[in-house]
Amino acid sequence: MYDLLIIGAGPAGMAAASTAAQHGLTVAVLDEQPAPGGQIYRGITETGPRRAVILGTDYLEGAALAEGLAASRADVIQGAAVWDICTGIPFTVTYSCNGAPAHLNARALILATGALERPVPIPGWTLPGVMTAGAGQILLKASGVLPENAVLAGSGPLLYLLAVQMARAGMPPLALVETQSRADLLRALPKLPRALRGWRTLLKGMGLLAELRRHGIRRYQGAKDLAVEGRDQAEALSFSVGGTRHRIVAGTILLHQGVVPNTQITRALRLDHLWHAGQRAFLPQTDDWGETSQPFLFVAGDGAGISGAKAAASAGRLVVLQAAHRLGRIDSLLLEEESTTDFRALSAERSVRPFLEAAYPVPASILKPADTTIVCRCEEVTAGQIRGWARAGAMGPNQLKAFGRPGMGPCQGRYCGLTTTELLAEVHGTTPATVGLARLRAPLKPVTLGELAALHPKDD
Amino acid sequence: MKPVFRNLDDGPQVLIRFDGQEISLPEGANLAAALLAAGISRFRGTMVSGASRGPFCMMGACYDCLVELDGVTRQACQMRVEAGMDLRSGGADV
Amino acid sequence: MDADYAVIGGGVVGLSVAWGLMARGHRVAVIDGDDGTFRASRGNFGLIWVQSKGLKAPRYAKWTQGSAALWKDFAAELSDATGEALSLEQKGGWDFHLTEAALEAKAAQYQALSDALGGDYPFEVLGNNALRRKEPEVGPRVAGAILHHQDGHVNPLKFLRALSADLRKRGAMVFLNERISGVYHKDGFHLRCASGRQVHVGRVVLCAGLGAAELGPMFGFKAPVRPQRGQVLITEKLPKMLRRPSGIIRQVDEGGIQIGDSNEEVGYDDRTTTDVIAKIAARAVAVMPRLEKAQLVRSWGALRVMSPDGLPIYQKSETMPGAALVTCHSGITLAAAHARLIPKWLDGDSDAPDLEAFGEARFS
């Protein structure tokens, strides 16, 4: 039995583990990847430092967190896919590692499972060769692999970072095709003064844009009607800017429309969630410390709302302080003392978000795609089918599954859930908040029946 | 246009098989990344329509990079290259 | 008056009855709950199942057989009307047993039932070898199986979708996201919904599943139904490997292997539990060893609508003439009877089935 179990070894999880160890809590960390870092610092302990010049200084900040984790005496289990959680005191977490199932128990649970790329349902987005921009970064960070002649498409600062990293590696993208327009930037300007508290982030963004220009990377802004062409493989990206249709021949298209909280676990546990209109996503409801509607269950980092890696590390430290306090390990005085800096940092990091959300909005045509576009990649369900079933009486995402299976494949709605909710809200003339998301159940990740059966006592 | 992925590193290579074809990949590398760098972009056909799929998220969330190893469907992006692996593209044959 | 009949409940039972009423020319209003309502119709196993039903109640076995026999024609009509392929297959189903003793005991029960039914109960008992010739994936630990030739399965979700689509096409009124909050019985029924909606109909059929427990007394029914949880697993889509369904394992038309199930008295709780899904998986792997390598994609819990003796309840209200209760836990199997025969009973036709044995008098 551990005092604390942390799921995820990204910035929030790594910071949480080392803080917990400093306060004498016994800690286990379960992480799905082969090494700590999460997605933002993916590969930081392995290939990362060798590629410092390409990846930049922000990425290297992950090294300190990884060292903190290594020094923490926490039991870190890599390659562990968590697929079931029972709440209660203690919490029981079931996971698979190297094809074998195992359980861990803990008094408090911290979910640091980060973010997922927002789905970008455009025609052709299921073709081989179409990947998320995050996938492009993961290829670079974890494997040192990059595509030649790629197009980056969508919206958001990650596209600039990836384009610059690709250029530094000698493989600049053919173009950046961006969906946001100058009008969006103008609309975002009123939010700029508040964002100045996070001036470092803004400054970095401007640095990236300058570097993009130096590398001579072509940018299209205000692009509409994006479509990937190709039969069995992406062959080109076509799009319109100001009434002119463009077509760029490319075998790799990397898509991005920001990231959204990964709520698979909190939803499976049926915790309370909120709709965040700015991020157009659901977040688990937490208090200021990250504690959810389930006592002793905390969410830290992007999983509680997108705020970025630095904020995640601060949140990771804060949830542990509160957990330690709730477990009677530190008194209120120490709690307050130790938390002041991180609360301030968190607030500064978060202040820039409303500006970014407004400057890089998700186009309505991507939130609510055209009828022929595939929404559910696993079951190959189109937006038109979903609209049709909604009109035929599917009021919500749970009934919709019965009508046509969206969200019932192995990804369990990770890349269609939000789109499905938006489409239902559109047809029924209501809000995504009212529609909600479909219920989730174990296994949170597919597991072989053999592994599952191994949990059953032999003599029964 | 065929996608071309380039590997920034050199390392010891091992032989594996993918749908019977022998391929040399960097030992211990992420399998999905290594297959992409080796010029394979179609990892499987879907069971629904037979449509081609390849890696999409590279973080274990999308279940599009499925391959079959020893009769078990697995995510290539969550696997490492091991000498002698005998992989089959996942899902339906087109 | 808005409609001749109001059907309260938009699940498989309610829609089957509503469809049958519309086929007879009635104007029908369907009143359904919301997305969070407990819905056995979206959690069920999809079997059209005769064997093991009514082992101690031949009337029920016969009613079930009657419905199974009506299914083919019913499905064909629904498919023609909607263009929806329902993936109906009725070429027999398995009851696997891991021990000889269990197999023999069950076979003896079937024989007794067969005798009670005058021999109309076509089943055969197969040992392991014979079984594996017919179903090659069955493993060596299985002692044998009973093959019942009247069993089959259907895609229950496509069926539900087709029913819903055809009802709308035929002009049914469908009110969604509603909860019945009151009824006024004069010149038909004035149904009041919590939303404020009022529906005025001639007659009412209560097909509200577990909701009948609460709504039944409003119409003069006991409606002693309770939830019984069943947990079900489904694997990734796999190439065809099973030829016939069994009560615990079937391959759905889309390729997934569906594995059931549990019988748990846990009240209104449809969550899944690790120990139960592990047990279900262990049993499936014992029956079909190759399933060991199959990836489990989802599990779910659904609540069966159970009466005290497990049999359906068909009851016309004595205190509120014009109201009827229709409820059962085998909504798929009995759908054909509910669509073809129950409307006759509701209308009081002379050739309507005698359903007295399924009335509420048996609970007094």
PDB file of C-alpha atoms in Angstrom, chain A residues 43-294:
ATOM      1  CA  GLY A  43      12.452  10.784 -24.671  1.00  0.00           C
ATOM      2  CA  ILE A  44      14.111  13.323 -22.332  1.00  0.00           C
ATOM      3  CA  THR A  45      16.168  10.663 -20.512  1.00  0.00           C
ATOM      4  CA  GLU A  46      17.116   8.816 -23.678  1.00  0.00           C
ATOM      5  CA  THR A  47      17.580  10.595 -26.961  1.00  0.00           C
ATOM      6  CA  GLY A  48      16.607  14.053 -25.762  1.00  0.00           C
ATOM      7  CA  PRO A  49      19.812  15.769 -24.713  1.00  0.00           C
ATOM      8  CA  ARG A  50      21.583  14.698 -27.921  1.00  0.00           C
ATOM      9  CA  ARG A  51      19.112  16.757 -29.869  1.00  0.00           C
ATOM     10  CA  ALA A  52      19.177  19.830 -27.655  1.00  0.00           C
ATOM     11  CA  VAL A  53      19.995  22.141 -30.547  1.00  0.00           C
ATOM     12  CA  ILE A  54      16.985  20.992 -32.518  1.00  0.00           C
ATOM     13  CA  LEU A  55      14.481  20.756 -29.687  1.00  0.00           C
ATOM     14  CA  GLY A  56      15.394  23.949 -27.840  1.00  0.00           C
ATOM     15  CA  THR A  57      15.818  25.027 -24.237  1.00  0.00           C
ATOM     16  CA  ASP A  58      12.175  24.640 -23.178  1.00  0.00           C
ATOM     17  CA  TYR A  59      12.401  20.950 -23.873  1.00  0.00           C
ATOM     18  CA  LEU A  60      15.545  20.614 -21.777  1.00  0.00           C
ATOM     19  CA  GLU A  61      13.663  21.869 -18.725  1.00  0.00           C
ATOM     20  CA  GLY A  62      12.191  18.393 -18.625  1.00  0.00           C
ATOM     21  CA  ALA A  63      15.628  16.987 -17.764  1.00  0.00           C
ATOM     22  CA  ALA A  64      15.558  18.563 -14.285  1.00  0.00           C
ATOM     23  CA  LEU A  65      12.129  17.087 -13.625  1.00  0.00           C
ATOM     24  CA  ALA A  66      13.293  13.668 -14.803  1.00  0.00           C
ATOM     25  CA  GLU A  67      16.343  13.898 -12.534  1.00  0.00           C
ATOM     26  CA  GLY A  68      14.036  14.821  -9.670  1.00  0.00           C
ATOM     27  CA  LEU A  69      11.963  11.743 -10.372  1.00  0.00           C
ATOM     28  CA  ALA A  70      15.033   9.520 -10.577  1.00  0.00           C
ATOM     29  CA  ALA A  71      16.299  10.873  -7.256  1.00  0.00           C
ATOM     30  CA  SER A  72      12.929  10.534  -5.555  1.00  0.00           C
ATOM     31  CA  ARG A  73      12.999   6.855  -4.526  1.00  0.00           C
ATOM     32  CA  ALA A  74       9.505   6.581  -6.020  1.00  0.00           C
ATOM     33  CA  ASP A  75       8.756   3.181  -7.525  1.00  0.00           C
ATOM     34  CA  VAL A  76       8.500   4.075 -11.191  1.00  0.00           C
ATOM     35  CA  ILE A  77       6.889   1.492 -13.436  1.00  0.00           C
ATOM     36  CA  GLN A  78       7.295   2.320 -17.118  1.00  0.00           C
ATOM     37  CA  GLY A  79       5.369   0.612 -19.898  1.00  0.00           C
ATOM     38  CA  ALA A  80       2.358   0.278 -17.617  1.00  0.00           C
ATOM     39  CA  ALA A  81      -1.025   0.737 -19.281  1.00  0.00           C
ATOM     40  CA  VAL A  82      -3.647   1.455 -16.617  1.00  0.00           C
ATOM     41  CA  TRP A  83      -6.980  -0.058 -17.563  1.00  0.00           C
ATOM     42  CA  ASP A  84      -9.118  -0.124 -14.452  1.00  0.00           C
ATOM     43  CA  ILE A  85      -9.425   1.909 -11.274  1.00  0.00           C
ATOM     44  CA  CYS A  86     -11.559   1.220  -8.239  1.00  0.00           C
ATOM     45  CA  THR A  87     -12.148   4.241  -6.060  1.00  0.00           C
ATOM     46  CA  GLY A  88     -12.350   4.122  -2.333  1.00  0.00           C
ATOM     47  CA  ILE A  89      -9.838   4.017   0.456  1.00  0.00           C
ATOM     48  CA  PRO A  90      -7.597   2.534  -0.720  1.00  0.00           C
ATOM     49  CA  PHE A  91      -7.729   3.074  -4.436  1.00  0.00           C
ATOM     50  CA  THR A  92      -6.951  -0.001  -6.504  1.00  0.00           C
ATOM     51  CA  VAL A  93      -5.348   0.543  -9.871  1.00  0.00           C
ATOM     52  CA  THR A  94      -5.102  -2.313 -12.367  1.00  0.00           C
ATOM     53  CA  TYR A  95      -2.586  -2.119 -15.169  1.00  0.00           C
ATOM     54  CA  SER A  96      -0.778  -4.262 -17.694  1.00  0.00           C
ATOM     55  CA  CYS A  97       2.958  -4.300 -18.100  1.00  0.00           C
ATOM     56  CA  ASN A  98       4.750  -6.595 -20.582  1.00  0.00           C
ATOM     57  CA  GLY A  99       1.543  -8.483 -21.165  1.00  0.00           C
ATOM     58  CA  ALA A 100       0.892  -9.258 -17.503  1.00  0.00           C
ATOM     59  CA  PRO A 101      -1.738  -7.651 -15.280  1.00  0.00           C
ATOM     60  CA  ALA A 102      -1.043  -6.274 -11.814  1.00  0.00           C
ATOM     61  CA  HIS A 103      -2.715  -4.184  -9.109  1.00  0.00           C
ATOM     62  CA  LEU A 104      -1.436  -1.412  -6.867  1.00  0.00           C
ATOM     63  CA  ASN A 105      -3.162   0.120  -3.857  1.00  0.00           C
ATOM     64  CA  ALA A 106      -2.792   3.637  -2.527  1.00  0.00           C
ATOM     65  CA  ARG A 107      -4.376   6.031  -0.059  1.00  0.00           C
ATOM     66  CA  ALA A 108      -4.459   8.866  -2.557  1.00  0.00           C
ATOM     67  CA  LEU A 109      -4.414   8.922  -6.323  1.00  0.00           C
ATOM     68  CA  ILE A 110      -3.038  11.579  -8.641  1.00  0.00           C
ATOM     69  CA  LEU A 111      -4.049  11.527 -12.282  1.00  0.00           C
ATOM     70  CA  ALA A 112      -1.400  13.223 -14.391  1.00  0.00           C
ATOM     71  CA  THR A 113      -2.491  11.844 -17.727  1.00  0.00           C
ATOM     72  CA  GLY A 114      -2.116  15.066 -19.656  1.00  0.00           C
ATOM     73  CA  ALA A 115      -3.708  15.946 -22.930  1.00  0.00           C
ATOM     74  CA  LEU A 116      -4.741  14.491 -26.241  1.00  0.00           C
ATOM     75  CA  GLU A 117      -4.614  16.252 -29.565  1.00  0.00           C
ATOM     76  CA  ARG A 118      -7.993  17.707 -30.381  1.00  0.00           C
ATOM     77  CA  PRO A 119      -9.532  15.725 -33.212  1.00  0.00           C
ATOM     78  CA  VAL A 120      -9.137  17.434 -36.597  1.00  0.00           C
ATOM     79  CA  PRO A 121     -11.814  15.730 -38.691  1.00  0.00           C
ATOM     80  CA  ILE A 122     -11.240  16.885 -42.256  1.00  0.00           C
ATOM     81  CA  PRO A 123     -11.721  14.860 -45.430  1.00  0.00           C
ATOM     82  CA  GLY A 124      -8.927  12.304 -45.717  1.00  0.00           C
ATOM     83  CA  TRP A 125      -7.663  12.579 -42.130  1.00  0.00           C
ATOM     84  CA  THR A 126      -7.665   8.801 -41.713  1.00  0.00           C
ATOM     85  CA  LEU A 127      -5.227   8.161 -44.585  1.00  0.00           C
ATOM     86  CA  PRO A 128      -1.748   6.821 -43.878  1.00  0.00           C
ATOM     87  CA  GLY A 129       0.588   9.784 -43.939  1.00  0.00           C
ATOM     88  CA  VAL A 130      -1.788  11.989 -41.958  1.00  0.00           C
ATOM     89  CA  MET A 131      -0.673  12.327 -38.367  1.00  0.00           C
ATOM     90  CA  THR A 132      -1.042  14.775 -35.540  1.00  0.00           C
ATOM     91  CA  ALA A 133       1.568  17.480 -35.088  1.00  0.00           C
ATOM     92  CA  GLY A 134       2.136  15.941 -31.673  1.00  0.00           C
ATOM     93  CA  ALA A 135       2.979  12.674 -33.398  1.00  0.00           C
ATOM     94  CA  GLY A 136       5.534  14.551 -35.496  1.00  0.00           C
ATOM     95  CA  GLN A 137       7.128  15.865 -32.333  1.00  0.00           C
ATOM     96  CA  ILE A 138       7.076  12.457 -30.679  1.00  0.00           C
ATOM     97  CA  LEU A 139       8.820  10.960 -33.712  1.00  0.00           C
ATOM     98  CA  LEU A 140      11.527  13.567 -33.388  1.00  0.00           C
ATOM     99  CA  LYS A 141      11.928  13.453 -29.604  1.00  0.00           C
ATOM    100  CA  ALA A 142      11.704   9.727 -29.020  1.00  0.00           C
ATOM    101  CA  SER A 143      13.086   8.324 -32.250  1.00  0.00           C
ATOM    102  CA  GLY A 144      14.992  11.013 -34.107  1.00  0.00           C
ATOM    103  CA  VAL A 145      12.756  10.407 -37.098  1.00  0.00           C
ATOM    104  CA  LEU A 146      11.311  13.234 -39.175  1.00  0.00           C
ATOM    105  CA  PRO A 147       9.276  13.414 -42.371  1.00  0.00           C
ATOM    106  CA  GLU A 148      10.646  15.103 -45.458  1.00  0.00           C
ATOM    107  CA  ASN A 149       8.319  17.284 -47.511  1.00  0.00           C
ATOM    108  CA  ALA A 150       5.598  17.474 -44.901  1.00  0.00           C
ATOM    109  CA  VAL A 151       2.844  20.049 -44.607  1.00  0.00           C
ATOM    110  CA  LEU A 152       1.790  21.303 -41.171  1.00  0.00           C
ATOM    111  CA  ALA A 153      -1.860  22.275 -41.019  1.00  0.00           C
ATOM    112  CA  GLY A 154      -4.305  23.647 -38.500  1.00  0.00           C
ATOM    113  CA  SER A 155      -3.707  26.179 -35.800  1.00  0.00           C
ATOM    114  CA  GLY A 156      -1.761  26.869 -32.649  1.00  0.00           C
ATOM    115  CA  PRO A 157       1.732  27.624 -31.373  1.00  0.00           C
ATOM    116  CA  LEU A 158       2.795  23.954 -31.471  1.00  0.00           C
ATOM    117  CA  LEU A 159       2.822  24.175 -35.263  1.00  0.00           C
ATOM    118  CA  TYR A 160       5.423  26.957 -35.093  1.00  0.00           C
ATOM    119  CA  LEU A 161       7.569  25.024 -32.667  1.00  0.00           C
ATOM    120  CA  LEU A 162       7.460  21.858 -34.739  1.00  0.00           C
ATOM    121  CA  ALA A 163       8.157  23.751 -37.973  1.00  0.00           C
ATOM    122  CA  VAL A 164      11.174  25.405 -36.414  1.00  0.00           C
ATOM    123  CA  GLN A 165      12.447  22.129 -34.965  1.00  0.00           C
ATOM    124  CA  MET A 166      12.089  20.463 -38.375  1.00  0.00           C
ATOM    125  CA  ALA A 167      13.941  23.322 -40.028  1.00  0.00           C
ATOM    126  CA  ARG A 168      16.744  23.113 -37.462  1.00  0.00           C
ATOM    127  CA  ALA A 169      17.010  19.402 -38.250  1.00  0.00           C
ATOM    128  CA  GLY A 170      17.444  20.268 -41.927  1.00  0.00           C
ATOM    129  CA  MET A 171      13.991  19.070 -42.960  1.00  0.00           C
ATOM    130  CA  PRO A 172      11.756  22.151 -42.974  1.00  0.00           C
ATOM    131  CA  PRO A 173       8.102  21.574 -43.809  1.00  0.00           C
ATOM    132  CA  LEU A 174       6.875  22.566 -47.255  1.00  0.00           C
ATOM    133  CA  ALA A 175       4.390  24.963 -45.716  1.00  0.00           C
ATOM    134  CA  LEU A 176       2.312  25.910 -42.696  1.00  0.00           C
ATOM    135  CA  VAL A 177      -1.360  26.001 -43.559  1.00  0.00           C
ATOM    136  CA  GLU A 178      -3.068  27.856 -40.727  1.00  0.00           C
ATOM    137  CA  THR A 179      -6.776  28.132 -40.139  1.00  0.00           C
ATOM    138  CA  GLN A 180      -6.744  31.227 -37.941  1.00  0.00           C
ATOM    139  CA  SER A 181      -7.043  34.637 -39.568  1.00  0.00           C
ATOM    140  CA  ARG A 182      -6.029  38.192 -38.794  1.00  0.00           C
ATOM    141  CA  ALA A 183      -9.599  38.791 -37.684  1.00  0.00           C
ATOM    142  CA  ASP A 184      -9.135  36.162 -34.993  1.00  0.00           C
ATOM    143  CA  LEU A 185      -6.009  37.931 -33.790  1.00  0.00           C
ATOM    144  CA  LEU A 186      -7.878  41.243 -33.641  1.00  0.00           C
ATOM    145  CA  ARG A 187     -10.645  39.593 -31.642  1.00  0.00           C
ATOM    146  CA  ALA A 188      -8.032  38.206 -29.264  1.00  0.00           C
ATOM    147  CA  LEU A 189      -6.350  41.557 -28.642  1.00  0.00           C
ATOM    148  CA  PRO A 190      -8.591  42.610 -25.725  1.00  0.00           C
ATOM    149  CA  LYS A 191      -7.330  39.525 -23.904  1.00  0.00           C
ATOM    150  CA  LEU A 192      -3.712  40.518 -24.477  1.00  0.00           C
ATOM    151  CA  PRO A 193      -3.216  42.765 -21.411  1.00  0.00           C
ATOM    152  CA  ARG A 194      -4.088  39.904 -19.060  1.00  0.00           C
ATOM    153  CA  ALA A 195      -1.884  37.585 -21.093  1.00  0.00           C
ATOM    154  CA  LEU A 196       1.093  39.855 -20.507  1.00  0.00           C
ATOM    155  CA  ARG A 197       1.475  38.240 -17.083  1.00  0.00           C
ATOM    156  CA  GLY A 198       2.666  35.290 -19.107  1.00  0.00           C
ATOM    157  CA  TRP A 199       4.950  37.482 -21.208  1.00  0.00           C
ATOM    158  CA  ARG A 200       7.675  34.864 -21.382  1.00  0.00           C
ATOM    159  CA  THR A 201       5.367  32.523 -23.270  1.00  0.00           C
ATOM    160  CA  LEU A 202       4.341  35.298 -25.650  1.00  0.00           C
ATOM    161  CA  LEU A 203       7.943  36.291 -26.230  1.00  0.00           C
ATOM    162  CA  LYS A 204       8.878  32.724 -27.082  1.00  0.00           C
ATOM    163  CA  GLY A 205       6.042  32.569 -29.569  1.00  0.00           C
ATOM    164  CA  MET A 206       7.288  35.711 -31.273  1.00  0.00           C
ATOM    165  CA  GLY A 207      10.791  34.259 -31.348  1.00  0.00           C
ATOM    166  CA  LEU A 208       9.458  31.174 -33.095  1.00  0.00           C
ATOM    167  CA  LEU A 209       7.640  33.264 -35.699  1.00  0.00           C
ATOM    168  CA  ALA A 210      10.839  35.196 -36.385  1.00  0.00           C
ATOM    169  CA  GLU A 211      12.781  31.974 -36.774  1.00  0.00           C
ATOM    170  CA  LEU A 212      10.124  30.631 -39.146  1.00  0.00           C
ATOM    171  CA  ARG A 213      10.625  33.688 -41.329  1.00  0.00           C
ATOM    172  CA  ARG A 214      14.411  33.240 -41.237  1.00  0.00           C
ATOM    173  CA  HIS A 215      14.014  29.673 -42.481  1.00  0.00           C
ATOM    174  CA  GLY A 216      11.776  30.967 -45.257  1.00  0.00           C
ATOM    175  CA  ILE A 217       8.920  28.632 -44.432  1.00  0.00           C
ATOM    176  CA  ARG A 218       5.797  29.487 -46.366  1.00  0.00           C
ATOM    177  CA  ARG A 219       2.743  30.365 -44.244  1.00  0.00           C
ATOM    178  CA  TYR A 220      -0.855  30.466 -45.375  1.00  0.00           C
ATOM    179  CA  GLN A 221      -3.287  32.024 -42.910  1.00  0.00           C
ATOM    180  CA  GLY A 222      -7.069  32.010 -42.832  1.00  0.00           C
ATOM    181  CA  ALA A 223      -7.117  28.680 -44.700  1.00  0.00           C
ATOM    182  CA  LYS A 224     -10.532  27.084 -45.112  1.00  0.00           C
ATOM    183  CA  ASP A 225     -11.964  23.785 -46.347  1.00  0.00           C
ATOM    184  CA  LEU A 226      -8.849  21.753 -45.676  1.00  0.00           C
ATOM    185  CA  ALA A 227      -8.874  18.315 -47.296  1.00  0.00           C
ATOM    186  CA  VAL A 228      -6.304  15.592 -47.599  1.00  0.00           C
ATOM    187  CA  GLU A 229      -6.306  13.988 -51.027  1.00  0.00           C
ATOM    188  CA  GLY A 230      -5.218  10.448 -51.766  1.00  0.00           C
ATOM    189  CA  ARG A 231      -6.577   6.942 -52.147  1.00  0.00           C
ATOM    190  CA  ASP A 232      -4.512   4.681 -49.925  1.00  0.00           C
ATOM    191  CA  GLN A 233      -2.033   7.273 -48.805  1.00  0.00           C
ATOM    192  CA  ALA A 234      -1.987  11.043 -48.313  1.00  0.00           C
ATOM    193  CA  GLU A 235      -0.902  12.642 -51.555  1.00  0.00           C
ATOM    194  CA  ALA A 236      -1.732  16.303 -51.154  1.00  0.00           C
ATOM    195  CA  LEU A 237      -3.370  18.894 -48.932  1.00  0.00           C
ATOM    196  CA  SER A 238      -5.833  21.211 -50.601  1.00  0.00           C
ATOM    197  CA  PHE A 239      -7.384  24.316 -49.017  1.00  0.00           C
ATOM    198  CA  SER A 240      -8.783  27.742 -49.835  1.00  0.00           C
ATOM    199  CA  VAL A 241      -7.468  31.122 -48.861  1.00  0.00           C
ATOM    200  CA  GLY A 242      -9.559  34.142 -49.746  1.00  0.00           C
ATOM    201  CA  GLY A 243     -11.444  32.315 -52.469  1.00  0.00           C
ATOM    202  CA  THR A 244      -8.371  30.765 -54.105  1.00  0.00           C
ATOM    203  CA  ARG A 245      -7.949  27.018 -53.976  1.00  0.00           C
ATOM    204  CA  HIS A 246      -4.428  25.778 -53.231  1.00  0.00           C
ATOM    205  CA  ARG A 247      -3.009  22.291 -53.475  1.00  0.00           C
ATOM    206  CA  ILE A 248       0.302  21.211 -51.985  1.00  0.00           C
ATOM    207  CA  VAL A 249       1.634  17.804 -52.942  1.00  0.00           C
ATOM    208  CA  ALA A 250       2.898  16.097 -49.800  1.00  0.00           C
ATOM    209  CA  GLY A 251       3.071  12.555 -48.453  1.00  0.00           C
ATOM    210  CA  THR A 252       2.909  13.613 -44.823  1.00  0.00           C
ATOM    211  CA  ILE A 253       0.334  15.998 -43.378  1.00  0.00           C
ATOM    212  CA  LEU A 254       0.651  16.875 -39.704  1.00  0.00           C
ATOM    213  CA  LEU A 255      -2.579  18.242 -38.217  1.00  0.00           C
ATOM    214  CA  HIS A 256      -3.100  20.311 -35.094  1.00  0.00           C
ATOM    215  CA  GLN A 257      -5.908  22.298 -33.476  1.00  0.00           C
ATOM    216  CA  GLY A 258      -4.552  22.519 -29.976  1.00  0.00           C
ATOM    217  CA  VAL A 259      -4.838  19.884 -27.295  1.00  0.00           C
ATOM    218  CA  VAL A 260      -7.645  18.928 -24.934  1.00  0.00           C
ATOM    219  CA  PRO A 261      -7.639  17.326 -21.495  1.00  0.00           C
ATOM    220  CA  ASN A 262      -7.485  13.538 -21.464  1.00  0.00           C
ATOM    221  CA  THR A 263     -10.554  12.784 -19.368  1.00  0.00           C
ATOM    222  CA  GLN A 264     -10.797   9.035 -19.982  1.00  0.00           C
ATOM    223  CA  ILE A 265     -10.124   8.064 -16.374  1.00  0.00           C
ATOM    224  CA  THR A 266     -12.116  10.788 -14.659  1.00  0.00           C
ATOM    225  CA  ARG A 267     -15.080  10.015 -16.893  1.00  0.00           C
ATOM    226  CA  ALA A 268     -14.835   6.273 -16.360  1.00  0.00           C
ATOM    227  CA  LEU A 269     -14.950   7.046 -12.628  1.00  0.00           C
ATOM    228  CA  ARG A 270     -18.060   9.152 -13.269  1.00  0.00           C
ATOM    229  CA  LEU A 271     -16.617  12.213 -11.557  1.00  0.00           C
ATOM    230  CA  ASP A 272     -18.183  15.615 -12.124  1.00  0.00           C
ATOM    231  CA  HIS A 273     -17.052  17.421 -15.263  1.00  0.00           C
ATOM    232  CA  LEU A 274     -17.441  20.944 -16.600  1.00  0.00           C
ATOM    233  CA  TRP A 275     -17.586  22.303 -20.121  1.00  0.00           C
ATOM    234  CA  HIS A 276     -14.859  24.880 -20.785  1.00  0.00           C
ATOM    235  CA  ALA A 277     -16.198  27.175 -23.480  1.00  0.00           C
ATOM    236  CA  GLY A 278     -12.779  28.689 -24.268  1.00  0.00           C
ATOM    237  CA  GLN A 279     -11.066  25.346 -24.706  1.00  0.00           C
ATOM    238  CA  ARG A 280     -14.210  23.746 -26.114  1.00  0.00           C
ATOM    239  CA  ALA A 281     -13.582  20.683 -24.032  1.00  0.00           C
ATOM    240  CA  PHE A 282     -14.712  18.984 -20.848  1.00  0.00           C
ATOM    241  CA  LEU A 283     -12.611  19.210 -17.702  1.00  0.00           C
ATOM    242  CA  PRO A 284     -12.941  17.277 -14.483  1.00  0.00           C
ATOM    243  CA  GLN A 285     -14.291  19.517 -11.762  1.00  0.00           C
ATOM    244  CA  THR A 286     -11.597  20.165  -9.155  1.00  0.00           C
ATOM    245  CA  ASP A 287     -10.970  22.565  -6.311  1.00  0.00           C
ATOM    246  CA  ASP A 288      -8.035  24.997  -6.358  1.00  0.00           C
ATOM    247  CA  TRP A 289      -5.748  22.180  -5.256  1.00  0.00           C
ATOM    248  CA  GLY A 290      -6.809  19.780  -7.981  1.00  0.00           C
ATOM    249  CA  GLU A 291      -8.948  17.503  -5.795  1.00  0.00           C
ATOM    250  CA  THR A 292     -11.925  16.080  -7.689  1.00  0.00           C
ATOM    251  CA  SER A 293     -15.439  15.258  -6.536  1.00  0.00           C
ATOM    252  CA  GLN A 294     -13.921  11.959  -5.306  1.00  0.00           C
TER     253      GLN A 294
END
